[in-house]
Structures are given as structure tokens and as C-alpha cells.
Coordinates of C-alpha atoms and ligand atoms in Angstrom, one line a residue:
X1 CA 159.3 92.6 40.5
X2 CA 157.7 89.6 41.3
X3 CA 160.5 86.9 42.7
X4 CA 158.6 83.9 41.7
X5 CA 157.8 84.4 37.9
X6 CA 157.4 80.2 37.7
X7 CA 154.4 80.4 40.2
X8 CA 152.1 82.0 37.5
X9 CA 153.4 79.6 35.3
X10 CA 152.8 76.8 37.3
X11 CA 149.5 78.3 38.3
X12 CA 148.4 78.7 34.7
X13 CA 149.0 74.9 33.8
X14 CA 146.6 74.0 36.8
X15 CA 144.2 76.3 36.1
X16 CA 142.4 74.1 33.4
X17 CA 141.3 72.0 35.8
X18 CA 139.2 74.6 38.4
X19 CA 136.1 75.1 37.4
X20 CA 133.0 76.1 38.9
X21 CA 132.7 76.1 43.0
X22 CA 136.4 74.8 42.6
X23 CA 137.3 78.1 41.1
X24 CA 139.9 79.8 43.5
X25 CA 140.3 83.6 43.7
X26 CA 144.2 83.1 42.9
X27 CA 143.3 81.1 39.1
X28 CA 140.8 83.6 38.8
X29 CA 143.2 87.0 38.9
X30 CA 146.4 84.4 37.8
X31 CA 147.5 87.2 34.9
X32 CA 146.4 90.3 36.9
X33 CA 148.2 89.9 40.2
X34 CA 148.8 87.7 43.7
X35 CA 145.7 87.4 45.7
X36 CA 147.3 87.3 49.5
X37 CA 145.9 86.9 52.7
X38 CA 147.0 87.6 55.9
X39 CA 147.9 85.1 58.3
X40 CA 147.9 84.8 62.6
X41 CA 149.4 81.7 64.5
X42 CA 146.3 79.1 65.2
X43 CA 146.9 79.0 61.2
X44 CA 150.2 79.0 60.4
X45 CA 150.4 76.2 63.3
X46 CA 147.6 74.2 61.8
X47 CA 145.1 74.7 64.0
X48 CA 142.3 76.1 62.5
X49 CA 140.2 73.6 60.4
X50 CA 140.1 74.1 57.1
X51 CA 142.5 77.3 56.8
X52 CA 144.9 75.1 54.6
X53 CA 142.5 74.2 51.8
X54 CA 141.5 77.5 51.6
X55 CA 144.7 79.0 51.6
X56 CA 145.8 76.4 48.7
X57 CA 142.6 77.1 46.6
X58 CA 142.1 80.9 47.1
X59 CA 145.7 82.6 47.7
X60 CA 149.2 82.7 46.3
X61 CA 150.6 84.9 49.2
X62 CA 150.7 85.6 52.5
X63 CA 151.3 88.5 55.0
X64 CA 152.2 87.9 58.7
X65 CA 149.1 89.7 60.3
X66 CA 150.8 90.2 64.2
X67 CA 153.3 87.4 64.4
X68 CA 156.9 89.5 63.3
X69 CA 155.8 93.0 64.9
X70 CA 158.3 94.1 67.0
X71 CA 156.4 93.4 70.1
X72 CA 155.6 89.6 69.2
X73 CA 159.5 88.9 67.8
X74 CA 161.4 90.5 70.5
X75 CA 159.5 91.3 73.5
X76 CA 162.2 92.1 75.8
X77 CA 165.9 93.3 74.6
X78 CA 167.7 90.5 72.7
X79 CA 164.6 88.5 73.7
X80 CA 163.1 87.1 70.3
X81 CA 160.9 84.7 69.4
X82 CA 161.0 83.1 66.4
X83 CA 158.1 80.4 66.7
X84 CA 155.2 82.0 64.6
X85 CA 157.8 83.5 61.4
X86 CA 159.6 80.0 61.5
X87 CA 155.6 78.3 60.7
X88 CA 154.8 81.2 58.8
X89 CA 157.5 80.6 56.0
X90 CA 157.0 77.4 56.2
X91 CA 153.5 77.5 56.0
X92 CA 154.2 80.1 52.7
X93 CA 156.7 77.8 51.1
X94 CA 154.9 74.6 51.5
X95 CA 151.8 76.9 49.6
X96 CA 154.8 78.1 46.7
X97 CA 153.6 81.5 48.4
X98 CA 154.4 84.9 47.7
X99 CA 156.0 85.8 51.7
X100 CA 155.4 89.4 53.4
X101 CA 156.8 90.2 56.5
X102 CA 155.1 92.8 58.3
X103 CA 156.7 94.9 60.0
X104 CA 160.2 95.9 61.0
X105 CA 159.4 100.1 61.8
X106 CA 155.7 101.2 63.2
X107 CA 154.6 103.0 66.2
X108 CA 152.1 100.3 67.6
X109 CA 152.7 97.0 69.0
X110 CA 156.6 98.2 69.8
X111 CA 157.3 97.2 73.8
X112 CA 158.1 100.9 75.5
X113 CA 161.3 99.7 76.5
X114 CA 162.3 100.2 72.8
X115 CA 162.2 104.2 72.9
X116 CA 163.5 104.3 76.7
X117 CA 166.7 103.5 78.6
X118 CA 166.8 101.2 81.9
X119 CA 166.0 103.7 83.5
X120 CA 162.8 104.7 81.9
X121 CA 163.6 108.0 80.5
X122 CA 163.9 108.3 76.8
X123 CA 166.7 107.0 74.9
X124 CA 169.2 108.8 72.9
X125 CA 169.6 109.0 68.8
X126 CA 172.6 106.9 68.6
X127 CA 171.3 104.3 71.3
X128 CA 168.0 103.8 69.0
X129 CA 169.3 103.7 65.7
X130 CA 171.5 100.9 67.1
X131 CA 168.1 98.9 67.9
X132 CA 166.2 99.8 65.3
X133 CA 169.5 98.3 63.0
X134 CA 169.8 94.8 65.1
X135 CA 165.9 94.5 65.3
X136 CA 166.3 94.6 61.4
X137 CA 169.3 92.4 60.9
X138 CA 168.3 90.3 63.3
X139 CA 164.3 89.1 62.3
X140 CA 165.1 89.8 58.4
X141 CA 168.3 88.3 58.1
X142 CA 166.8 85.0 59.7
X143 CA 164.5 84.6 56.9
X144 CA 166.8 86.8 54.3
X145 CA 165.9 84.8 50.9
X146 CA 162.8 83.1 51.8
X147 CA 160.5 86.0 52.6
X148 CA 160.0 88.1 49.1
X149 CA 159.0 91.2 50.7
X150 CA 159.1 93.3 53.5
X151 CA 156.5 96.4 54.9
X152 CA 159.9 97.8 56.4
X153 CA 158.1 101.3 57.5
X154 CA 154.3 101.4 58.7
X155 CA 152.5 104.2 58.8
X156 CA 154.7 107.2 58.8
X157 CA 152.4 110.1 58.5
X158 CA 149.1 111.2 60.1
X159 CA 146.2 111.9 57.5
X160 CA 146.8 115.6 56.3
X161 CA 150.4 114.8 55.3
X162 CA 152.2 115.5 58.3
X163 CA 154.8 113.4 60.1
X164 CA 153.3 111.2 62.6
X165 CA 155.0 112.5 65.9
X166 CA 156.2 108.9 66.8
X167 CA 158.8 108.2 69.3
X168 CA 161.0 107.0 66.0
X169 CA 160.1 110.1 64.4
X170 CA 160.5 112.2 67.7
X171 CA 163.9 111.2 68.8
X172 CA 165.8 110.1 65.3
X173 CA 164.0 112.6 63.4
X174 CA 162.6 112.3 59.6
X175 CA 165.7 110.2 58.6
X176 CA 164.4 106.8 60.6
X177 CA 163.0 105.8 57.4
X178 CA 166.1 105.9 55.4
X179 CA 168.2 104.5 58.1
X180 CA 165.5 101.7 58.0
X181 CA 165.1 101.2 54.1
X182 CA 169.2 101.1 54.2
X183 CA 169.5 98.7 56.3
X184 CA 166.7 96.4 55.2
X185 CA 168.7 96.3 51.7
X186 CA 171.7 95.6 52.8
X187 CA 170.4 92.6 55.0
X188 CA 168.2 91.1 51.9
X189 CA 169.0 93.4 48.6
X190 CA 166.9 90.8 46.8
X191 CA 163.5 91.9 49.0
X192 CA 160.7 93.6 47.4
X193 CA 161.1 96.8 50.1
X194 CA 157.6 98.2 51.0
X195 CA 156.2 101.4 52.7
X196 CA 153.2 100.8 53.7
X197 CA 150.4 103.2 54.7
X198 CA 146.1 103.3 55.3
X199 CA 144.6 106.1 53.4
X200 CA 146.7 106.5 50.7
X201 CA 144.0 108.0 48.6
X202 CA 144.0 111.2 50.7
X203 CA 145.7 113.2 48.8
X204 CA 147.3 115.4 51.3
X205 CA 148.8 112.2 52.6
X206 CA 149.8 110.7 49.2
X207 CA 151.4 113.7 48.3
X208 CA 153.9 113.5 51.7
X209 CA 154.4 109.9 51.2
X210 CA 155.7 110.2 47.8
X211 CA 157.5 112.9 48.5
X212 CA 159.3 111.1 50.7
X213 CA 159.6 108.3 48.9
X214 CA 161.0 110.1 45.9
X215 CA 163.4 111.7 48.0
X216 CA 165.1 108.4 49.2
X217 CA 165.1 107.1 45.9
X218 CA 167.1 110.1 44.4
X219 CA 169.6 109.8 47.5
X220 CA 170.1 105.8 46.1
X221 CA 168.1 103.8 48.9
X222 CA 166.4 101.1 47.5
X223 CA 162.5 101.5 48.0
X224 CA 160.9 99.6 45.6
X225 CA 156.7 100.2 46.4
X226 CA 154.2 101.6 48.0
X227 CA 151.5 99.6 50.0
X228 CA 147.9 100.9 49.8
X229 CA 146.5 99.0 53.3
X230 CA 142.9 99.5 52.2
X231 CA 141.2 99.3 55.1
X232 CA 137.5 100.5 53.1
X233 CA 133.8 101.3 53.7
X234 CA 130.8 100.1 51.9
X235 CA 130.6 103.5 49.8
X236 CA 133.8 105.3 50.9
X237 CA 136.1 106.0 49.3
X238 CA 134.9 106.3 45.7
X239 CA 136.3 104.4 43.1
X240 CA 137.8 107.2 41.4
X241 CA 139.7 108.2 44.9
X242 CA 141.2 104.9 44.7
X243 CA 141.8 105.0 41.1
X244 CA 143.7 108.3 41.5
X245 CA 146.1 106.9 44.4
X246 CA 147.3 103.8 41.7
X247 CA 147.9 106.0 39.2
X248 CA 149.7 109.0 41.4
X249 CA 152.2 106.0 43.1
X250 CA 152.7 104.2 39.2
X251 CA 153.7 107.7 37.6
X252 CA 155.8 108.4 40.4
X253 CA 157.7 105.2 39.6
X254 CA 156.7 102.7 42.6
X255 CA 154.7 99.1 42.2
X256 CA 151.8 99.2 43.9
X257 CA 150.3 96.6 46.5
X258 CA 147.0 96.7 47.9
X259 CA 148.2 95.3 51.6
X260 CA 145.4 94.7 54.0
X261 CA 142.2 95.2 52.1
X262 CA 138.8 94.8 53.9
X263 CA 135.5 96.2 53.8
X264 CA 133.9 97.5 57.1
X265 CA 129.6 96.9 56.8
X266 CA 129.0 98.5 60.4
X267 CA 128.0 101.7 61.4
X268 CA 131.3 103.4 62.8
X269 CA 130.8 106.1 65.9
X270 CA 132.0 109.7 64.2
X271 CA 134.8 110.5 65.7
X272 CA 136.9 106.9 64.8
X273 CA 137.2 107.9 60.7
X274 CA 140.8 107.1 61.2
X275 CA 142.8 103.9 62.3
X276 CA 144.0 104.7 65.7
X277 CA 144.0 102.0 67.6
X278 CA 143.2 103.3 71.1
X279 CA 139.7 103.9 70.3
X280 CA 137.3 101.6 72.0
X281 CA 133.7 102.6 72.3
X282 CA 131.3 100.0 74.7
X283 CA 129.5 97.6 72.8
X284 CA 125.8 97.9 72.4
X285 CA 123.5 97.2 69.5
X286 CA 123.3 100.4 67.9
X287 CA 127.0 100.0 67.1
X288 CA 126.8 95.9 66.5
X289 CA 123.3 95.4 64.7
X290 CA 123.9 92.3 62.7
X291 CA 124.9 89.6 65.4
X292 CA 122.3 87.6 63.9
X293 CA 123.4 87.5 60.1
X294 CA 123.9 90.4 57.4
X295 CA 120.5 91.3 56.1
X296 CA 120.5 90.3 52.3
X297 CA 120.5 93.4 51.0
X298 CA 123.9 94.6 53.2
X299 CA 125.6 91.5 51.6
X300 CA 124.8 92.0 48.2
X301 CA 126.6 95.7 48.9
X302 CA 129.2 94.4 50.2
X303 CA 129.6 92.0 47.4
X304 CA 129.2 94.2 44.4
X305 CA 131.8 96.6 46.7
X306 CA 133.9 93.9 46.3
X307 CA 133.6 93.0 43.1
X308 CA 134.1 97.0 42.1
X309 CA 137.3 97.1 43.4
X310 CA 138.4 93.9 42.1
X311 CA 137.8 95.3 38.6
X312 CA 139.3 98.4 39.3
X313 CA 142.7 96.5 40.1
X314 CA 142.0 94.4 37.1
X315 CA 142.0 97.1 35.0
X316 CA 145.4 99.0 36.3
X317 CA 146.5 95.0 36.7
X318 CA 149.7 96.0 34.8
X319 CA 150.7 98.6 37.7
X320 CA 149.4 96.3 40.5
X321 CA 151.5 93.4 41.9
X322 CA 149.1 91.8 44.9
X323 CA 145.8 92.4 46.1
X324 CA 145.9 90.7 50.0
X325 CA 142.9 90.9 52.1
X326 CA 143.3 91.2 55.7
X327 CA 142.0 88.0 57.0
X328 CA 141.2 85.2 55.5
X329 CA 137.3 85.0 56.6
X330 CA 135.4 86.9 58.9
X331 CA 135.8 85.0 61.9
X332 CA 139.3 86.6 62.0
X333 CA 139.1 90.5 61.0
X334 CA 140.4 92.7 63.5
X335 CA 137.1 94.9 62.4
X336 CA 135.4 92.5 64.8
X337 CA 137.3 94.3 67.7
X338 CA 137.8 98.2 66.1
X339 CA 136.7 100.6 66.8
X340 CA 134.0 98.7 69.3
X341 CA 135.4 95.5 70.6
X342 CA 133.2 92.5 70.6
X343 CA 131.2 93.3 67.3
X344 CA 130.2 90.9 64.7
X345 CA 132.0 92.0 61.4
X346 CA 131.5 91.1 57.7
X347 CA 134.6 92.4 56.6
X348 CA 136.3 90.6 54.4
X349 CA 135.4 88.2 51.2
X350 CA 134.7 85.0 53.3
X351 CA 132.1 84.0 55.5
X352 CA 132.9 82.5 58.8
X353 CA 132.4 79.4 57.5
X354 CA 134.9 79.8 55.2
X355 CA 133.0 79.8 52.0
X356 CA 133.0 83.1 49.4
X357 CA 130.2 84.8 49.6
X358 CA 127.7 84.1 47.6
X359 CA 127.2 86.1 44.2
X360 CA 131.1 87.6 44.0
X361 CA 131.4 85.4 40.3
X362 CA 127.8 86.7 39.2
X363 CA 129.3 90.4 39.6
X364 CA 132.7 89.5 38.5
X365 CA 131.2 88.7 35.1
Ligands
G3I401 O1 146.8 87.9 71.7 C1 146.1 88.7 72.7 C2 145.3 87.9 73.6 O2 146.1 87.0 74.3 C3 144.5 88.8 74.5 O3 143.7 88.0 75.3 C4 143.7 89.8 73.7 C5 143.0 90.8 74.7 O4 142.8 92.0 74.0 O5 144.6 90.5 72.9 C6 145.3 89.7 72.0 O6 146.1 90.5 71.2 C7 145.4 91.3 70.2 C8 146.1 91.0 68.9 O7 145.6 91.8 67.9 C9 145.9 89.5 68.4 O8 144.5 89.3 68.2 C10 145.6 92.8 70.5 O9 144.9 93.1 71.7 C11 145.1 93.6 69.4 O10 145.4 95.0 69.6 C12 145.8 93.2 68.1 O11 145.3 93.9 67.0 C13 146.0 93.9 65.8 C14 146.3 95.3 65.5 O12 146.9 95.4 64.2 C15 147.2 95.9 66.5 O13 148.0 96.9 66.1 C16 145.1 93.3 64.7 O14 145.0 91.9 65.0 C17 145.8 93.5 63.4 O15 144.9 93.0 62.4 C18 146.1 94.9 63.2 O16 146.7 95.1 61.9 C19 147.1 96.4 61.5 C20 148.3 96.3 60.7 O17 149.3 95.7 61.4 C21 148.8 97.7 60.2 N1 147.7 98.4 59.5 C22 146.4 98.5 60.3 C23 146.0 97.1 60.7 C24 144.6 97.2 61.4 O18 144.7 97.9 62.6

């Protein structure tokens, strides 16, 4: 349900002229899907060098990366701050961008004072639904027509399939998301409406999500797809896990949308398989071994990891509406601060110098 069906026409009448280094990643996958990228504020304010040429060449849409989470948008009650989402659809319509907000319901960078009264203790059903419902109307309905879709719920359930015991989940119960999904369609019933989620080819935790998904659905709330974050590993998960979580979200009737893809090339300490946020583990070279430059043969892993995965959304291209990476070069992954902050990350598909790694077209053909 793309919202922009002239882009890919427009797109394809350019696309004569790109050739060679020229060629950008958004020509390239023009009648497969939107290539995104998310975006932080030094970029959609225009001051990183060189972000807007390679967000015109490479990328059709764009995904707030921190800029409309609850904690950024409205840090104190009927506080909000509107600088970054103003630039960032700005930035997206200057770039005839495909426009994600992310997020309007998620655990993590929500102020406390959210879940709790004045007081401090925690807040009552009624008394949260009522800010969960003016958080919503409030930072959607501002850009109600102009962003295309929205990750309205993040990260609902834990890895086995369970709910994640979150204070939306702990004091309104399972129904948050539907009181969230309703809401979001009545502010803009033209969004694309998102849940969005980070290993989505578990299938304990595919299983629940759909569930859940398939339950709204059949009670009339508008949820139109499921996003696959894809926060990956050099060699895990397999193909055919990945594979299997398309296919499982197409049959069961949702568009697919890889959200936040990236690669992670550095050893990870054992017990931080997940994505909680909290982890931090001090710095030392065992856990950050490439400050000086990925070895050759890392790269060219990574590379053909990328290029595997670009194929295998090539091939399901007809249930797939975006692939967005999360970041637009290395310099900016969060994987450079998770689990160990300080680390030097390869993460994602460009250099910190901004240019595609080298040998992605050679294994794209
Ligand atoms: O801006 C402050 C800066 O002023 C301060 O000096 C610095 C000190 O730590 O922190 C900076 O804020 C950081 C912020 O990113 C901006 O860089 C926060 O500490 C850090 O926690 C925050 O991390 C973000 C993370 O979500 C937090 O939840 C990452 O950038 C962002 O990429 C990440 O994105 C999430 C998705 O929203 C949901 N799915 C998982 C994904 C990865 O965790």
C-alpha cells in the first residue's frame, strides 16, 4: 500500500541515466521495494557533510531513528518538541521520500513520569490511556498526511512469545495495543499502521505477534504490517529463518517491512543475544578488535551477508514493501555503543566515509 505510486514512476524515468559508481541502491531495487534509511538530527538539520547527496542517490525513505520517541517529543507533560520531526518531514519531502515515524508506544526512551502520577506512584488505567491517546493525537496528527507510515507499537513481546511485562502492558493490560492502533487510525486513516518488532524470525515470538495481530484485525482495527527490525549477525540467523518469517507474516495477510536492518561484525559477550538496552559491558580490545580497519576478509563477509539478504528480499520482492537500514554509514550505528559502548562498528552498508562498500555490485550480480 505504497502512498506514493508516482515515486517509482518518477524513479524509473531517471534511472537511465545512473550508471556505474553513480548507481544508487534506491535505482537499483526501484521494482522490488523502498530502500530507507534512518535518520538523527545533525542530518535532518544539515549538518553532517555529505548526508544529502547520499540520501538523494541511495534512499527513497526515511525513518526517524530517536527524534519522535516519546522521550525526545514530549519530555515533560504537554511539553513537546517539535524541532527534529518538523526537519525530518521536510528533509523527507524535499527527498519525494517514503516518511516513517518511529514510535508512538515502546517501553524505552519513555520519561518515567509517563507511567506515574505527581506523586510518583503508579498511575491508574484510565489516567494512562488518556496520555497514551493525546501523545498519539498530538505528534501524529501534526504531521497527519505527510508522514506515510507509522511504527505505532515497538516491541511488545519478549523473545519466547510472551508479553513483555512493560509498564503499558502492566497497568492497561494486553489491550494497549489496540487502544493504540485505534487511535492512530482515526488520527491519520490514510497511514500505513506498523508493529514493529526485533527477532521476528523466532518462531515462538512470530507466532505471538501474529496472533495478536490477527486478533485486532478480526475485531476491525486497522493494522496494516508487520515490521521485521533486523537487527542481524554475520552468520545468524540463516537465510531460511528469515525466509520463513516473510512468508509466515505474507500468509497471514500483513506487508512486510524490513525496519532497521544492520549487520553486527563484532564479537558480542554471551549473555547480550538480545536487544536490551541496559547492557553495557567495559570496553577493552577483546570486545572492540577492529579499531584499526576491518580485516579484508571480515569485509568481504559482511558484504556477501549483505548481498544474501538483499536477494532474499528480491526474491519475496512482491510481499516486501521497504528494506531500511539503520543508519546511513557506520559512523552513525547505534552498534558502535551496544552492547559495549565506545566500539568501532561495521554495521551497516556504508563506510564512514560514506561510500558503499566495496564489492556489494560484484555479489549483487
Ligand atoms: O543524545 C545523547 C547525548 O546528549 C549524550 O551525551 C549521550 C550519552 O550517552 O547519549 C545521547 O543519547 C543517546 C541516543 O541514542 C542518541 O545517540 C542515548 O544514550 C542512547 O541510548 C540512544 O540509543 C538509541 C536507542 O534506540 C535507545 O533506545 C539508538 O540511537 C537507536 O538507534 C536505538 O534504536 C532502536 C529502535 O528505536 C528500536 N529497535 C531497536 C533499535 C536499536 O536499539
Amino acid at each position: 500500500m505504497l502512498r506514493k505510486p508516482f515515486l517509482l514512476f518518477t524513479l524509473a524515468l531517471f534511472s537511465s541515466f545512473q550508471t556505474g559508481e553513480e548507481k544508487g541502491l534506491k535505482i537499483y531495487f526501484e521494482r522490488d521495494f523502498l530502500v530507507g534509511t534512518a535518520v538523527n538530527l545533525p542530518q535532518v538539520m544539515g549538518r553532517e557533510a555529505g548526508a544529502d547527496s547520499l540520501l538523494a542517490l541511495h534512499f527513497n525513505s526515511i525513518t526517524a531513528e530517536n527524534g519522535l520517541k516519546w522521550a525526545l517529543v514530549q519530555p515533560k507533560p504537554d511539553q513537546f518538541d517539535f524541532a527534529f520531526g518538523d526537519a525530518f518531514v521536510e528533509l523527507g519531502e524535499k527527498h519525494q521520500s517514503y516518511i516513517v515515524g518511529h514510535t508512538l508506544v515502546w517501553h524505552q526512551q519513555t520519561p518515567k513520569w509517563v507511567f506515574q502520577t505527581e506523586q510518583g506512584s503508579p498511575l491508574d488505567s484510565a489516567s494512562l490511556a488518556q496520555r497514551m491517546y493525546q501523545h498519539i493525537e498530538t505528534v501524529m496528527g501534526r504531521y497527519a498526511g505527510r508522514i506515510q507510515a507509522w511504527d505505532v507499537v515497538n516491541e511488545a513481546f519478549e523473545d519466547d512469545g510472551t508479553w513483555r511485562k512493560s509498564p503499558w502492558f502492566t497497568i492497561l493490560g494486553e489491550g494497549f495495543i489496540e487502544m493504540a492502533f485505534r487511535k492512530a487510525e482515526q488520527i491519520d486513516p490514510e497511514a500505513v499502521l506498523i508493529y514493529n518488532d526485533y527477532n521476528v524470525w523466532k518462531p515462538e515470538k512470530r507466532a505471538a505477534i501474529l496472533a495478536m495481530a490477527k486478533n485486532l484485525r478480526a475485531n476491525g482495527v486497522k493494522i496494516d504490517a508487520i515490521g521485521m527490525q533486523g537487527h542481524y549477525r554475520l552468520d545468524f540467523p540463516s537465510l531460511a529463518q528469515i525466509e520463513k518469517a516473510i512468508t509466515d507474516i505474507h500468509e497471514a495477510g500483513f506487508e512486510v517491512h524490513v525496519t532497521e536492518l544492520d549487520v553486527d561484525v563484532l564479537p558480542r559477550p554471551s549473555d547480550s543475544d538480545g536487544a536490551d538496552l541496559n547492557i553495557n559491558f567495559a570496553a577493552s580490545p577483546k570486545w572492540n578488535p577492529y579499531v584499526d580497519g576491518l580485516p579484508q576478509e571480515v569485509e568481504e563477509k559482511l558484504v556477501k551477508r549483505y548481498a544474501d539478504l538483499m536477494k532474499l528480499f528480491q526474491k519475496h520482492s512482491d510481499k516486501m514493501q521497504r528494506v531500511t537500514f539503520w543508519g546511513m554509514h557506520d559512523g552513525r550505528s547505534w552498534l558502535n555503543n551496544w552492547p559495549v559502548r565506545g566500539r568501532t562498528n561495521y554495521a551497516l552498508l556504508f563506510d564512514r566515509d560514506k561510500r558503499l562498500k566495496k564489492g556489494f555490485w560484484e555479489e549483487m550480480n
